Amino acid sequence: MIHYVKSGFGASVKQPFAVILLFLYQMGWGILLYKFVQSVLVPLMHRFPGGEQPKQALQLFLAEGQFQLLKTDLSHSYLWFLVLLLSIRMLLTPVLQAGVYYSLTHSQQNAGYRFFRGIKELMLPFLFVYMLRIALSFLPLIWLLPKAQALFAHSTSYEQTALQLLPWLLGMLCYGFLLHLLFVYIQFAIAAKLGILSTIIIFLRFALPIVGLALTLLLSSGLLAGITVTATYLWAGLVALIIYQLFPLFHIFLQMWAISSQYQLLSAKMNK
């Protein structure tokens, strides 16, 4: 496993174009969402009663907000805008994935060229695979939602219901994690023009090292997040600001590292 981690690191270092482009993409989305939330919350907070106002002013403010949300179409424009943003995000995600996976599987080509060529050649199949993965991710909810409704109807408290649903929610998380890994390998098969069936067989045969490799790098990402938060508390000021601003770039590199390591594992097993 250490071998795949090292070789995956070397392969991810050779993807500066993809890492920087994904970083700029994430930063752009962050700025857009920040501006949207700011445009909604700032005018709202100007009308929020301060601490010196009587308690009745706060109750009136909350009652007015509830009336406008439930009885008027004030929120409709904001909700439709969020739906539009979500739809755009869902369309762009497989497009960028096509560039990343093609770039990883065709490392002999020029960095920028292979990324955009991957988008051109793989955009449609990756979009189909992405939609299929979303459908399979939500498939267990057909069974889980009625069960949750039944538990809510017969439980005496929310805490009791949450405890009863916890094993099923953990199962959903494990299912989603394994499904994500499976589709990583399917996308490798499409990008590298490998047999999808043979790739799935390799995934099933070597599921334990694949999951172990994914968990190792996932824990590394969590460790980096913990170090970042700790550093911002210990070194408040300019150093903390620089570390905080660079964290998304490191996080994206770790994601690239995780994907590259899985491809190194797949390549090794394919060649046996």
Short mmCIF file of C-alpha atoms in Angstrom, two decimals:
data_model
loop_
_atom_site.label_atom_id
_atom_site.label_comp_id
_atom_site.label_asym_id
_atom_site.label_seq_id
_atom_site.Cartn_x
_atom_site.Cartn_y
_atom_site.Cartn_z
CA MET A 1 0.00 0.00 0.00
CA ILE A 2 2.87 2.37 0.79
CA HIS A 3 4.13 1.83 -2.76
CA TYR A 4 0.84 3.03 -4.24
CA VAL A 5 0.76 6.03 -1.92
CA LYS A 6 4.28 7.06 -3.01
CA SER A 7 3.67 6.48 -6.72
CA GLY A 8 0.31 8.24 -6.43
CA PHE A 9 2.04 11.23 -4.88
CA GLY A 10 4.51 11.34 -7.77
CA ALA A 11 1.68 11.14 -10.30
CA SER A 12 -0.33 13.89 -8.59
CA VAL A 13 2.71 16.21 -8.53
CA LYS A 14 2.68 15.96 -12.34
CA GLN A 15 -0.87 17.42 -12.44
CA PRO A 16 -0.28 21.09 -11.51
CA PHE A 17 -2.61 22.36 -14.23
CA ALA A 18 -5.56 20.27 -13.03
CA VAL A 19 -4.92 21.10 -9.35
CA ILE A 20 -4.71 24.86 -9.94
CA LEU A 21 -7.74 24.83 -12.23
CA LEU A 22 -9.82 22.94 -9.66
CA PHE A 23 -8.62 25.32 -6.95
CA LEU A 24 -9.74 28.34 -9.00
CA TYR A 25 -13.05 26.59 -9.69
CA GLN A 26 -13.67 25.98 -5.99
CA MET A 27 -12.63 29.52 -5.12
CA GLY A 28 -15.01 30.92 -7.75
CA TRP A 29 -17.91 28.91 -6.33
CA GLY A 30 -17.02 30.02 -2.83
CA ILE A 31 -17.04 33.69 -3.83
CA LEU A 32 -20.32 33.29 -5.70
CA LEU A 33 -22.06 31.60 -2.74
CA TYR A 34 -20.59 34.16 -0.32
CA LYS A 35 -21.95 37.05 -2.38
CA PHE A 36 -25.34 35.36 -2.64
CA VAL A 37 -25.61 34.72 1.11
CA GLN A 38 -24.36 38.23 1.80
CA SER A 39 -27.03 39.76 -0.46
CA VAL A 40 -29.71 37.87 1.52
CA LEU A 41 -28.44 38.14 5.09
CA VAL A 42 -27.05 41.70 5.23
CA PRO A 43 -30.41 43.43 4.52
CA LEU A 44 -32.07 40.96 6.90
CA MET A 45 -29.63 41.67 9.73
CA HIS A 46 -30.16 45.42 9.33
CA ARG A 47 -33.77 44.83 10.33
CA PHE A 48 -32.92 42.44 13.18
CA PRO A 49 -33.84 44.02 16.54
CA GLY A 50 -30.84 44.72 18.73
CA GLY A 51 -30.32 43.68 22.32
CA GLU A 52 -31.72 46.95 23.62
CA GLN A 53 -35.07 46.29 21.93
CA PRO A 54 -37.88 44.66 23.94
CA LYS A 55 -38.57 40.93 23.61
CA GLN A 56 -41.78 41.65 21.69
CA ALA A 57 -39.72 43.22 18.87
CA LEU A 58 -37.85 39.93 18.34
CA GLN A 59 -41.10 37.95 18.38
CA LEU A 60 -42.60 40.35 15.85
CA PHE A 61 -39.52 40.03 13.64
CA LEU A 62 -39.72 36.20 13.72
CA ALA A 63 -43.46 36.20 13.07
CA GLU A 64 -43.04 38.55 10.12
CA GLY A 65 -40.26 36.36 8.69
CA GLN A 66 -42.38 33.22 9.06
CA PHE A 67 -45.31 34.91 7.31
CA GLN A 68 -43.17 36.09 4.39
CA LEU A 69 -41.58 32.66 3.96
CA LEU A 70 -44.79 30.62 4.18
CA LYS A 71 -47.48 32.94 2.85
CA THR A 72 -45.69 34.93 0.13
CA ASP A 73 -43.46 34.14 -2.83
CA LEU A 74 -40.53 36.12 -1.40
CA SER A 75 -38.30 33.05 -1.10
CA HIS A 76 -39.17 31.61 -4.52
CA SER A 77 -36.58 33.66 -6.44
CA TYR A 78 -33.84 32.66 -3.99
CA LEU A 79 -34.82 28.98 -4.13
CA TRP A 80 -34.89 28.98 -7.92
CA PHE A 81 -31.48 30.63 -7.98
CA LEU A 82 -30.13 27.91 -5.67
CA VAL A 83 -31.66 25.23 -7.91
CA LEU A 84 -29.97 26.88 -10.91
CA LEU A 85 -26.62 26.92 -9.11
CA LEU A 86 -27.03 23.26 -8.12
CA SER A 87 -27.89 22.29 -11.70
CA ILE A 88 -24.86 24.13 -13.07
CA ARG A 89 -22.67 22.48 -10.45
CA MET A 90 -24.02 19.05 -11.35
CA LEU A 91 -23.25 19.67 -15.01
CA LEU A 92 -19.75 21.03 -14.39
CA THR A 93 -18.69 18.25 -11.99
CA PRO A 94 -18.54 15.42 -14.57
CA VAL A 95 -17.02 17.80 -17.11
CA LEU A 96 -14.10 18.56 -14.77
CA GLN A 97 -13.86 14.89 -13.78
CA ALA A 98 -13.46 14.00 -17.45
CA GLY A 99 -10.47 16.34 -17.67
CA VAL A 100 -8.92 15.05 -14.45
CA TYR A 101 -9.24 11.34 -15.25
CA TYR A 102 -8.02 11.75 -18.82
CA SER A 103 -5.09 13.80 -17.55
CA LEU A 104 -4.15 11.07 -15.07
CA THR A 105 -4.43 8.26 -17.61
CA HIS A 106 -2.60 10.12 -20.41
CA SER A 107 0.26 11.71 -18.49
CA GLN A 108 2.56 11.61 -21.53
CA GLN A 109 0.63 14.46 -23.18
CA ASN A 110 0.89 18.18 -22.47
CA ALA A 111 -0.81 19.11 -19.18
CA GLY A 112 -3.29 21.72 -20.39
CA TYR A 113 -3.91 19.95 -23.71
CA ARG A 114 -4.74 16.58 -22.14
CA PHE A 115 -7.09 18.17 -19.62
CA PHE A 116 -9.23 19.90 -22.24
CA ARG A 117 -8.99 16.96 -24.62
CA GLY A 118 -10.38 14.78 -21.85
CA ILE A 119 -13.33 17.15 -21.48
CA LYS A 120 -13.95 17.02 -25.23
CA GLU A 121 -13.75 13.23 -25.53
CA LEU A 122 -15.24 12.05 -22.23
CA MET A 123 -17.77 14.70 -21.24
CA LEU A 124 -20.89 12.77 -22.34
CA PRO A 125 -19.95 9.32 -20.94
CA PHE A 126 -18.83 10.91 -17.67
CA LEU A 127 -22.09 12.83 -17.46
CA PHE A 128 -24.02 9.57 -17.88
CA VAL A 129 -21.88 7.82 -15.25
CA TYR A 130 -22.35 10.75 -12.86
CA MET A 131 -26.13 10.65 -13.21
CA LEU A 132 -26.10 6.88 -12.73
CA ARG A 133 -24.04 7.24 -9.57
CA ILE A 134 -26.44 9.86 -8.16
CA ALA A 135 -29.42 7.60 -8.92
CA LEU A 136 -27.76 4.63 -7.20
CA SER A 137 -26.75 6.81 -4.24
CA PHE A 138 -30.37 7.76 -3.56
CA LEU A 139 -31.79 4.32 -4.32
CA PRO A 140 -31.72 3.09 -0.68
CA LEU A 141 -33.88 6.07 0.32
CA ILE A 142 -36.84 4.35 -1.35
CA TRP A 143 -36.70 1.86 1.49
CA LEU A 144 -35.18 4.05 4.23
CA LEU A 145 -37.63 6.99 4.11
CA PRO A 146 -40.75 4.87 4.86
CA LYS A 147 -38.84 3.19 7.68
CA ALA A 148 -37.88 6.60 9.11
CA GLN A 149 -41.50 7.78 8.90
CA ALA A 150 -42.65 4.65 10.74
CA LEU A 151 -40.05 5.21 13.48
CA PHE A 152 -41.08 8.86 13.88
CA ALA A 153 -44.72 7.82 14.16
CA HIS A 154 -44.06 5.28 16.96
CA SER A 155 -41.24 6.94 18.88
CA THR A 156 -41.60 9.05 22.00
CA SER A 157 -38.71 11.45 21.30
CA TYR A 158 -36.46 12.67 18.54
CA GLU A 159 -33.41 11.31 20.38
CA GLN A 160 -34.86 7.80 20.40
CA THR A 161 -35.63 7.99 16.69
CA ALA A 162 -32.14 9.29 15.91
CA LEU A 163 -30.55 6.41 17.82
CA GLN A 164 -32.71 3.88 15.99
CA LEU A 165 -31.83 5.42 12.61
CA LEU A 166 -28.11 5.75 13.37
CA PRO A 167 -27.11 2.22 12.18
CA TRP A 168 -29.00 2.75 8.93
CA LEU A 169 -27.41 6.16 8.40
CA LEU A 170 -23.97 4.66 9.00
CA GLY A 171 -24.84 1.95 6.50
CA MET A 172 -25.81 4.64 3.99
CA LEU A 173 -22.45 6.35 4.51
CA CYS A 174 -20.56 3.08 3.96
CA TYR A 175 -22.67 2.32 0.91
CA GLY A 176 -22.00 5.78 -0.55
CA PHE A 177 -18.26 5.46 0.15
CA LEU A 178 -18.00 2.08 -1.60
CA LEU A 179 -20.15 3.32 -4.47
CA HIS A 180 -17.84 6.32 -4.87
CA LEU A 181 -14.79 4.05 -5.07
CA LEU A 182 -16.49 1.74 -7.57
CA PHE A 183 -17.30 4.65 -9.87
CA VAL A 184 -13.74 5.96 -9.54
CA TYR A 185 -12.61 2.68 -11.12
CA ILE A 186 -15.35 2.79 -13.75
CA GLN A 187 -14.20 6.29 -14.71
CA PHE A 188 -10.62 5.02 -14.94
CA ALA A 189 -11.84 2.29 -17.28
CA ILE A 190 -13.58 4.83 -19.51
CA ALA A 191 -10.68 7.30 -19.55
CA ALA A 192 -7.96 4.68 -20.16
CA LYS A 193 -10.17 2.62 -22.51
CA LEU A 194 -9.99 -0.44 -20.28
CA GLY A 195 -12.72 -3.02 -20.08
CA ILE A 196 -15.36 -1.84 -17.62
CA LEU A 197 -16.27 -5.41 -16.64
CA SER A 198 -12.65 -6.43 -16.06
CA THR A 199 -12.09 -3.25 -14.03
CA ILE A 200 -15.11 -4.01 -11.84
CA ILE A 201 -13.79 -7.55 -11.31
CA ILE A 202 -10.44 -6.12 -10.18
CA PHE A 203 -12.28 -3.76 -7.83
CA LEU A 204 -14.16 -6.68 -6.28
CA ARG A 205 -11.07 -8.88 -6.02
CA PHE A 206 -8.92 -6.23 -4.37
CA ALA A 207 -11.64 -4.37 -2.47
CA LEU A 208 -9.77 -4.52 0.85
CA PRO A 209 -6.53 -2.81 -0.30
CA ILE A 210 -8.59 -0.34 -2.35
CA VAL A 211 -10.67 0.64 0.69
CA GLY A 212 -7.56 0.70 2.90
CA LEU A 213 -5.77 3.01 0.48
CA ALA A 214 -8.79 5.33 0.29
CA LEU A 215 -9.17 5.44 4.09
CA THR A 216 -5.45 6.16 4.56
CA LEU A 217 -5.58 9.23 2.35
CA LEU A 218 -8.96 10.26 3.76
CA LEU A 219 -7.46 10.25 7.25
CA SER A 220 -4.54 12.28 5.92
CA SER A 221 -6.99 14.86 4.62
CA GLY A 222 -8.74 14.96 8.00
CA LEU A 223 -5.38 15.32 9.74
CA LEU A 224 -4.50 18.25 7.49
CA ALA A 225 -7.82 19.91 8.33
CA GLY A 226 -7.13 19.44 12.04
CA ILE A 227 -3.62 20.89 11.72
CA THR A 228 -4.99 23.87 9.79
CA VAL A 229 -7.60 24.65 12.45
CA THR A 230 -5.04 24.26 15.25
CA ALA A 231 -2.53 26.48 13.44
CA THR A 232 -5.08 29.27 12.99
CA TYR A 233 -5.63 29.27 16.77
CA LEU A 234 -1.96 29.07 17.71
CA TRP A 235 -0.61 31.55 15.17
CA ALA A 236 -3.33 34.16 14.94
CA GLY A 237 -2.56 36.89 12.47
CA LEU A 238 -0.97 36.91 9.01
CA VAL A 239 0.45 33.38 9.28
CA ALA A 240 -2.95 31.95 10.19
CA LEU A 241 -4.57 33.85 7.32
CA ILE A 242 -2.03 32.47 4.80
CA ILE A 243 -2.48 28.91 6.09
CA TYR A 244 -6.26 29.23 5.97
CA GLN A 245 -6.19 30.56 2.39
CA LEU A 246 -3.85 27.79 1.21
CA PHE A 247 -5.86 24.98 2.82
CA PRO A 248 -8.28 24.52 -0.16
CA LEU A 249 -5.27 24.13 -2.48
CA PHE A 250 -3.75 21.46 -0.23
CA HIS A 251 -7.13 19.77 0.09
CA ILE A 252 -7.55 19.58 -3.70
CA PHE A 253 -4.02 18.20 -4.02
CA LEU A 254 -4.87 15.49 -1.49
CA GLN A 255 -7.96 14.58 -3.51
CA MET A 256 -5.78 14.33 -6.63
CA TRP A 257 -3.32 12.25 -4.64
CA ALA A 258 -6.08 9.86 -3.57
CA ILE A 259 -7.31 9.38 -7.15
CA SER A 260 -3.76 8.99 -8.49
CA SER A 261 -2.96 6.34 -5.89
CA GLN A 262 -6.02 4.34 -6.88
CA TYR A 263 -4.97 4.52 -10.52
CA GLN A 264 -1.49 3.27 -9.61
CA LEU A 265 -3.11 0.32 -7.84
CA LEU A 266 -5.37 -0.40 -10.81
CA SER A 267 -2.46 -0.23 -13.26
CA ALA A 268 -0.42 -2.65 -11.16
CA LYS A 269 -3.26 -5.18 -10.93
CA MET A 270 -4.11 -4.82 -14.64
CA ASN A 271 -0.54 -5.67 -15.61
CA LYS A 272 -0.48 -8.90 -13.61
#
